[in-house]
XYZ file of C-alpha atoms in Angstrom:
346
model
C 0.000 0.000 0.000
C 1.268 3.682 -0.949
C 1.932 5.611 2.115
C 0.009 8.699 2.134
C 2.068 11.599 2.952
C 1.064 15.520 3.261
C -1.146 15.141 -0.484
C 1.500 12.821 -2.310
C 2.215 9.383 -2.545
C 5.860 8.528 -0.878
C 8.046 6.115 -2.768
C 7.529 2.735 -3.176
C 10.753 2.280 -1.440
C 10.320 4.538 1.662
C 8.551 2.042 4.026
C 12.517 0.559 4.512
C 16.019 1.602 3.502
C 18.435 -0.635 1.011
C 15.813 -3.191 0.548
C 14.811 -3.872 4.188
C 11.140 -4.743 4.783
C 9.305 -3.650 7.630
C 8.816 -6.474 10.038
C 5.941 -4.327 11.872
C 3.691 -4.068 8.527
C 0.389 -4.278 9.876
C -2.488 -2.293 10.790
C -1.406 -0.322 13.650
C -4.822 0.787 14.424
C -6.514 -2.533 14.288
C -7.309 -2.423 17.987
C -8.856 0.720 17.743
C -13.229 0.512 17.658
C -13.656 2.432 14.781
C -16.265 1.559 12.343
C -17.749 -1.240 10.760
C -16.594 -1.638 7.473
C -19.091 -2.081 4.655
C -21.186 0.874 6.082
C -21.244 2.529 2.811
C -23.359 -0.098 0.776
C -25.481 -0.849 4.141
C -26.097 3.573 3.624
C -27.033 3.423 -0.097
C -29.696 0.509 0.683
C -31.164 2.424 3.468
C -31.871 5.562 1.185
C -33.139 3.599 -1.502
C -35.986 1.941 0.656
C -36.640 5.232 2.207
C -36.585 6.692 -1.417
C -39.424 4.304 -2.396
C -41.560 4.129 0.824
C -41.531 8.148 1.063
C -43.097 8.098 -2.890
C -45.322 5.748 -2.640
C -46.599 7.598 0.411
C -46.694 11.266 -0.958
C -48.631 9.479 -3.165
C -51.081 8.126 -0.953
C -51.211 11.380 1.443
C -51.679 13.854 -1.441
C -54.583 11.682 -2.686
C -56.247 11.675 0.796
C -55.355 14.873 1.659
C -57.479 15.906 -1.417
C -60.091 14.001 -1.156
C -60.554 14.349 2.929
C -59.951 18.072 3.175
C -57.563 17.574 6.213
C -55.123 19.667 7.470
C -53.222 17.506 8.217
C -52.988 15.429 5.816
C -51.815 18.283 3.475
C -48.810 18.279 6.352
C -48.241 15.217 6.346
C -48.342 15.106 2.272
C -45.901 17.743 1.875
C -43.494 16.284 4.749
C -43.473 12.857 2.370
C -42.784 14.923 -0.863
C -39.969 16.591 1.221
C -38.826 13.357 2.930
C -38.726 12.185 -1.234
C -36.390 14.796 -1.955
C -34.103 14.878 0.739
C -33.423 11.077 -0.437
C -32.297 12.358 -3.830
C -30.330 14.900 -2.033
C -29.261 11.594 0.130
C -28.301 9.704 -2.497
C -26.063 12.409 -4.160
C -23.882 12.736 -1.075
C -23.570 8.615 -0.914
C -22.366 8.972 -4.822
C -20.504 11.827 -4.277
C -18.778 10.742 -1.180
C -17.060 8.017 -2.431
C -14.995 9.779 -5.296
C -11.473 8.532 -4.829
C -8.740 10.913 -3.931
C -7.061 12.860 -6.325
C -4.579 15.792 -6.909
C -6.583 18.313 -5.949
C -8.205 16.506 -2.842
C -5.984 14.292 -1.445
C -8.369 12.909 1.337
C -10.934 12.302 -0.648
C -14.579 14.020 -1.296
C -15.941 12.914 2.050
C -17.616 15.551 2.922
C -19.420 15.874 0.159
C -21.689 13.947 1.902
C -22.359 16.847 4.875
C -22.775 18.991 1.871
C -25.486 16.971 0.437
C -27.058 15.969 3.515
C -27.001 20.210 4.406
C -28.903 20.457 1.323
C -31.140 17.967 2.443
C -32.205 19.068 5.734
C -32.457 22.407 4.611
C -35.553 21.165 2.349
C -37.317 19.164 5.171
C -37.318 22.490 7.145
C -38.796 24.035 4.009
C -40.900 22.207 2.318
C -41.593 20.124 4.740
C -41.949 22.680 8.451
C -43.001 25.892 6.691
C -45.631 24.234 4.783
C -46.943 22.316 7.286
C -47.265 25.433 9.966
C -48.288 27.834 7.384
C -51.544 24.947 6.084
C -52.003 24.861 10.156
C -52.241 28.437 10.444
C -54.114 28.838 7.475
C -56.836 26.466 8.762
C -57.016 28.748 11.907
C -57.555 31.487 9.590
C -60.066 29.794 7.103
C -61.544 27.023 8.594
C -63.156 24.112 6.370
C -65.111 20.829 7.447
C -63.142 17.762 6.738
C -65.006 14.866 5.086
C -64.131 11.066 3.762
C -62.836 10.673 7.149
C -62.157 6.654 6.471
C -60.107 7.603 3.363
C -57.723 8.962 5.491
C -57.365 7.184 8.253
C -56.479 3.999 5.692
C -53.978 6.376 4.395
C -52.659 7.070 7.346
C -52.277 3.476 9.030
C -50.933 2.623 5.494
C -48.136 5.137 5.596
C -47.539 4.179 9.307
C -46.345 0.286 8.168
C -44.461 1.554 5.243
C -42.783 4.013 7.232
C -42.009 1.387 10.074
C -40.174 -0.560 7.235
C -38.161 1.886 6.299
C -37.410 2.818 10.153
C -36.475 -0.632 11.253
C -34.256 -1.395 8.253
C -32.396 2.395 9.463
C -32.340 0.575 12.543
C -30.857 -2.495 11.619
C -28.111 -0.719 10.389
C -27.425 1.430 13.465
C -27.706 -0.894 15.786
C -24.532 -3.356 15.226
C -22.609 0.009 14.248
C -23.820 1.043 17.534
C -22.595 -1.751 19.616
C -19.159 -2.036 17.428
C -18.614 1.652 18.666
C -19.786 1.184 22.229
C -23.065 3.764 21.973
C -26.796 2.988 22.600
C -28.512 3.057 19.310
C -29.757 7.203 19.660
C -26.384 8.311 20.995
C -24.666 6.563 17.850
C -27.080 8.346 15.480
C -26.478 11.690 16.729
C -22.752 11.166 16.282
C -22.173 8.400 13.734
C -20.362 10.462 10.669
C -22.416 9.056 8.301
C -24.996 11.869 7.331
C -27.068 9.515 4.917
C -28.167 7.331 8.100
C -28.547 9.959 10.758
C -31.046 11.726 8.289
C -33.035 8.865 7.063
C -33.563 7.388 10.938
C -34.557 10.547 11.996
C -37.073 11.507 8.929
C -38.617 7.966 9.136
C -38.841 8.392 13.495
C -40.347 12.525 12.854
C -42.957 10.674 9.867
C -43.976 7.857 12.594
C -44.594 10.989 14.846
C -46.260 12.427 12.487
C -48.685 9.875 11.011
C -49.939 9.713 14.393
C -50.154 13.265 14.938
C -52.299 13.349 11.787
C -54.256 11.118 13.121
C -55.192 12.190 15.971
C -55.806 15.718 14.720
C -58.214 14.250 11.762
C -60.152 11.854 14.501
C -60.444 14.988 16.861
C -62.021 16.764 13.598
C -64.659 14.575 13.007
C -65.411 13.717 17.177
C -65.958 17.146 17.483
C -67.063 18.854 13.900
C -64.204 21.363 14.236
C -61.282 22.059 12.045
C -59.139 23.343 14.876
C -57.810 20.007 16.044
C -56.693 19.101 12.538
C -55.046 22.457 12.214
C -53.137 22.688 15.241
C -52.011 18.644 14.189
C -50.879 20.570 11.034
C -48.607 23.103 13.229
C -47.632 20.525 15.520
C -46.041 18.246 12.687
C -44.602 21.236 11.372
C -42.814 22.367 14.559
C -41.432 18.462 15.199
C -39.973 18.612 11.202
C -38.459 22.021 12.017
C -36.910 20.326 15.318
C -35.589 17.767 13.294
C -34.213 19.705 10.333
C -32.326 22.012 13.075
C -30.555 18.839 14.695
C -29.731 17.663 11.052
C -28.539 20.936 9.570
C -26.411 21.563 12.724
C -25.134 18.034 12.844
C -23.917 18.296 9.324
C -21.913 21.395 10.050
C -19.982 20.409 13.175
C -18.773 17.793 10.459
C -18.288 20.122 7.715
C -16.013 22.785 10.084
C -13.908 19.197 11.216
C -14.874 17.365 13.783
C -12.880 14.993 15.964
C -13.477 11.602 16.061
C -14.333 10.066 19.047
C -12.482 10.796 22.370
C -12.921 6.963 23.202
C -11.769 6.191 19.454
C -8.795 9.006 20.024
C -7.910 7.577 23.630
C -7.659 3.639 21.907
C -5.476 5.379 19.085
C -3.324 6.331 21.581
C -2.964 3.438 23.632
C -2.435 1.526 20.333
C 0.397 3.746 19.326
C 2.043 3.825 22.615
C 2.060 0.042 22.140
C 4.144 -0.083 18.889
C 7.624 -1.307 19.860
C 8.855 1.875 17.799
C 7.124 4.420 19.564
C 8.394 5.792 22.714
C 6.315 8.835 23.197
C 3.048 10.601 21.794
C 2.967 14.116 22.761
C 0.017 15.376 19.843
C -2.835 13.618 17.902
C -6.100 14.495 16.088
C -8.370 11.947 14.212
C -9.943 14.467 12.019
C -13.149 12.931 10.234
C -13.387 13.526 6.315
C -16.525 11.939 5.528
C -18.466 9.095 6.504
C -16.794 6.073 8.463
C -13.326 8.156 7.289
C -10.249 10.234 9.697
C -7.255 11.834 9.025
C -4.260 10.913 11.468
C -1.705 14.084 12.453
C 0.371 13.470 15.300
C 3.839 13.991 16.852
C 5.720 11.045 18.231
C 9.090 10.339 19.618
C 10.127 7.041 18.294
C 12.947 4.611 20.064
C 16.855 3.981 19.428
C 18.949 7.109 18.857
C 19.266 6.811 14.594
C 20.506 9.417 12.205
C 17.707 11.780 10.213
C 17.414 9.618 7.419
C 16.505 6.834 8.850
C 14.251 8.502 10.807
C 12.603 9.788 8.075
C 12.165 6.287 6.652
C 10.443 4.842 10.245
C 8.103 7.555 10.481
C 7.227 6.495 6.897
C 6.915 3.005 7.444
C 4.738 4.312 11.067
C 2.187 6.116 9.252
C 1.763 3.141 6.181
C 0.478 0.892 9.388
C -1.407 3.251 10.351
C -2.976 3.740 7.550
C -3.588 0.557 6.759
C -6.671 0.662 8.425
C -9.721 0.609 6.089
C -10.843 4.227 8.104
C -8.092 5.798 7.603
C -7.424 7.936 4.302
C -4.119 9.468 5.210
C -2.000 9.885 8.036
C 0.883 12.520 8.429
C 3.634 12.257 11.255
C 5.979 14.487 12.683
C 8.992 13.842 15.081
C 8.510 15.172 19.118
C 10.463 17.801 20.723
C 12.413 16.606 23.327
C 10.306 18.706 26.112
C 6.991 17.672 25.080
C 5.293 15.562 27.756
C 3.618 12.365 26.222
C -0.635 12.077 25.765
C -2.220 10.641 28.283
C -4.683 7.817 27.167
């Protein structure tokens, strides 16, 4: 494997001098819990069910929503038809996340997928929270009677399974990524760096919210003969999609500004390179995330033995090829300790 170094490929020959080969050649990292590998396909499959489950609803919703009158149900159709966008949007930062590395961006495109999934989260606050609160408030304004009242609750508990689908297969694929990483399942999607999966579980958990919110709003409205229920339903599902469109946008840009990985993931890096026979000290060292399931290694280190600069130069080479020999790694760039610098605690 070419050792990734500062943008540019090192020699072929740098990992030893005169034909030596390193005796230390594997993954240094490969005690470290970072994650699962494979993630990336597992990502593309969860958008594409979501993709079809969130059309086939709009569908549905715009059809009842016409038919009924409701409120709500306009909500709830224009938060599918912006859930159905965001997955294009979704699906554009999977593509364009995995772009190999080139001249120009030597760790990749990786966060092209915060980009994306900005773009995304931007239109369920949109199209899907504006809308919905501005239908509510329009109902307050304008009342109308609802009517086909069956129509939409089959709509509704129709939505609700295909949206539990699409949920539980999101959940599947948090959930061993979750354990791998040493997070409950909710703590993991708040801080997994895959954007594509954090968005999808949370749409599919704010539509499950929502269908029920609907619901209720539309049952209220024909209990009682007044549109008010079903409009304040409306606002209500607008306020949760705004809620969740502010955790997604803000999510995406902690990642976009570079984000850390980890402290527990930063702590095992540490303990795994203070365990290298060559490494006597590590006095600095950031695990920078790039894009989804990907870091960036900088760090100073203070290797052992008392050899000449070149040589040096050569270890630290052969150093950073193990590290980055882990599948989660894109680069990793080393630097030699002062002598005063007090090693990391891990």
């Amino acid at each position: 494997m070419a050792v990734e170094h500062g943008g540019e490929q090192a020699p072929p020959d740098a990992a030893a001098p005169d034909g030596e080969t390193d005796p230390e050649s594997s993954d240094v990292l490969q005690s470290v819990p970072l994650p699962l590998e494979g993630g990336e396909s597992e990502s593309l499959r969860t958008v594409l069910v979501a993709f079809v489950a969130n059309v086939l609803i709009a569908v549905a919703k715009t059809a009842a929503a016409v038919l009924t009158g409701s409120a709500s149900l306009v909500a709830e159709a224009a938060h599918s038809w912006a859930d159905s966008g965001n997955e294009i949007f979704l699906l554009m930062a999977d593509r364009r996340s995995r772009q190999p590395a080139d001249r120009t961006h030597p760790m990749g495109y990786g966060r092209e997928a915060y980009v994306w999934s900005l773009f995304a989260a931007l239109g369920l606050f949109v199209a899907g929270a504006v809308v919905s609160v501005s239908q509510g408030i329009g109902e307050l304004v304008r009342p109308e009677p609802a009517s086909n009242f069956r129509i939409g609750y089959i709509v509704l508990a129709v939505s609700f399974v295909l949206e539990g689908i699409s949920f539980l297969r999101s959940v599947r694929q948090a959930k061993p990524e979750a354990e791998s990483m040493q997070r409950d399942l909710i703590d993991h999607v708040l801080a997994t760096s895959d954007p594509t999966l954090r968005a999808v579980f949370a749409e599919d958990a704010a539509a499950l919210v929502g269908v029920l919110l609907a619901a209720a709003g539309l049952g209220l409205h024909e209990l009682t003969g007044s549109p008010i229920p079903d409009a304040v339903g409306s606002i209500l599902i607008g306020v949760l999609l705004g809620f969740v469109a502010i955790v997604l946008i803000n999510r995406n840009r902690r990642f976009l500004v570079g984000q850390e990985a980890d402290p527990r993931v930063r702590a095992a890096a540490i303990r795994a390179l203070l365990a290298a026979p060559e490494v006597a000290r590590v006095t600095y060292l950031r695990l920078e995330v790039v894009g989804p399931r990907m870091v960036f290694v900088t760090g100073d280190v203070d290797l052992t033995g008392d050899d000449p600069e070149p040589r040096l130069a050569y270890r630290l080479r052969a150093l950073e090829a193990r590290i980055s020999a882990s599948p989660a790694v894109v680069g990793a760039v080393l630097s030699l300790s002062a002598p005063d610098e007090p090693t990391l605690e891990a």
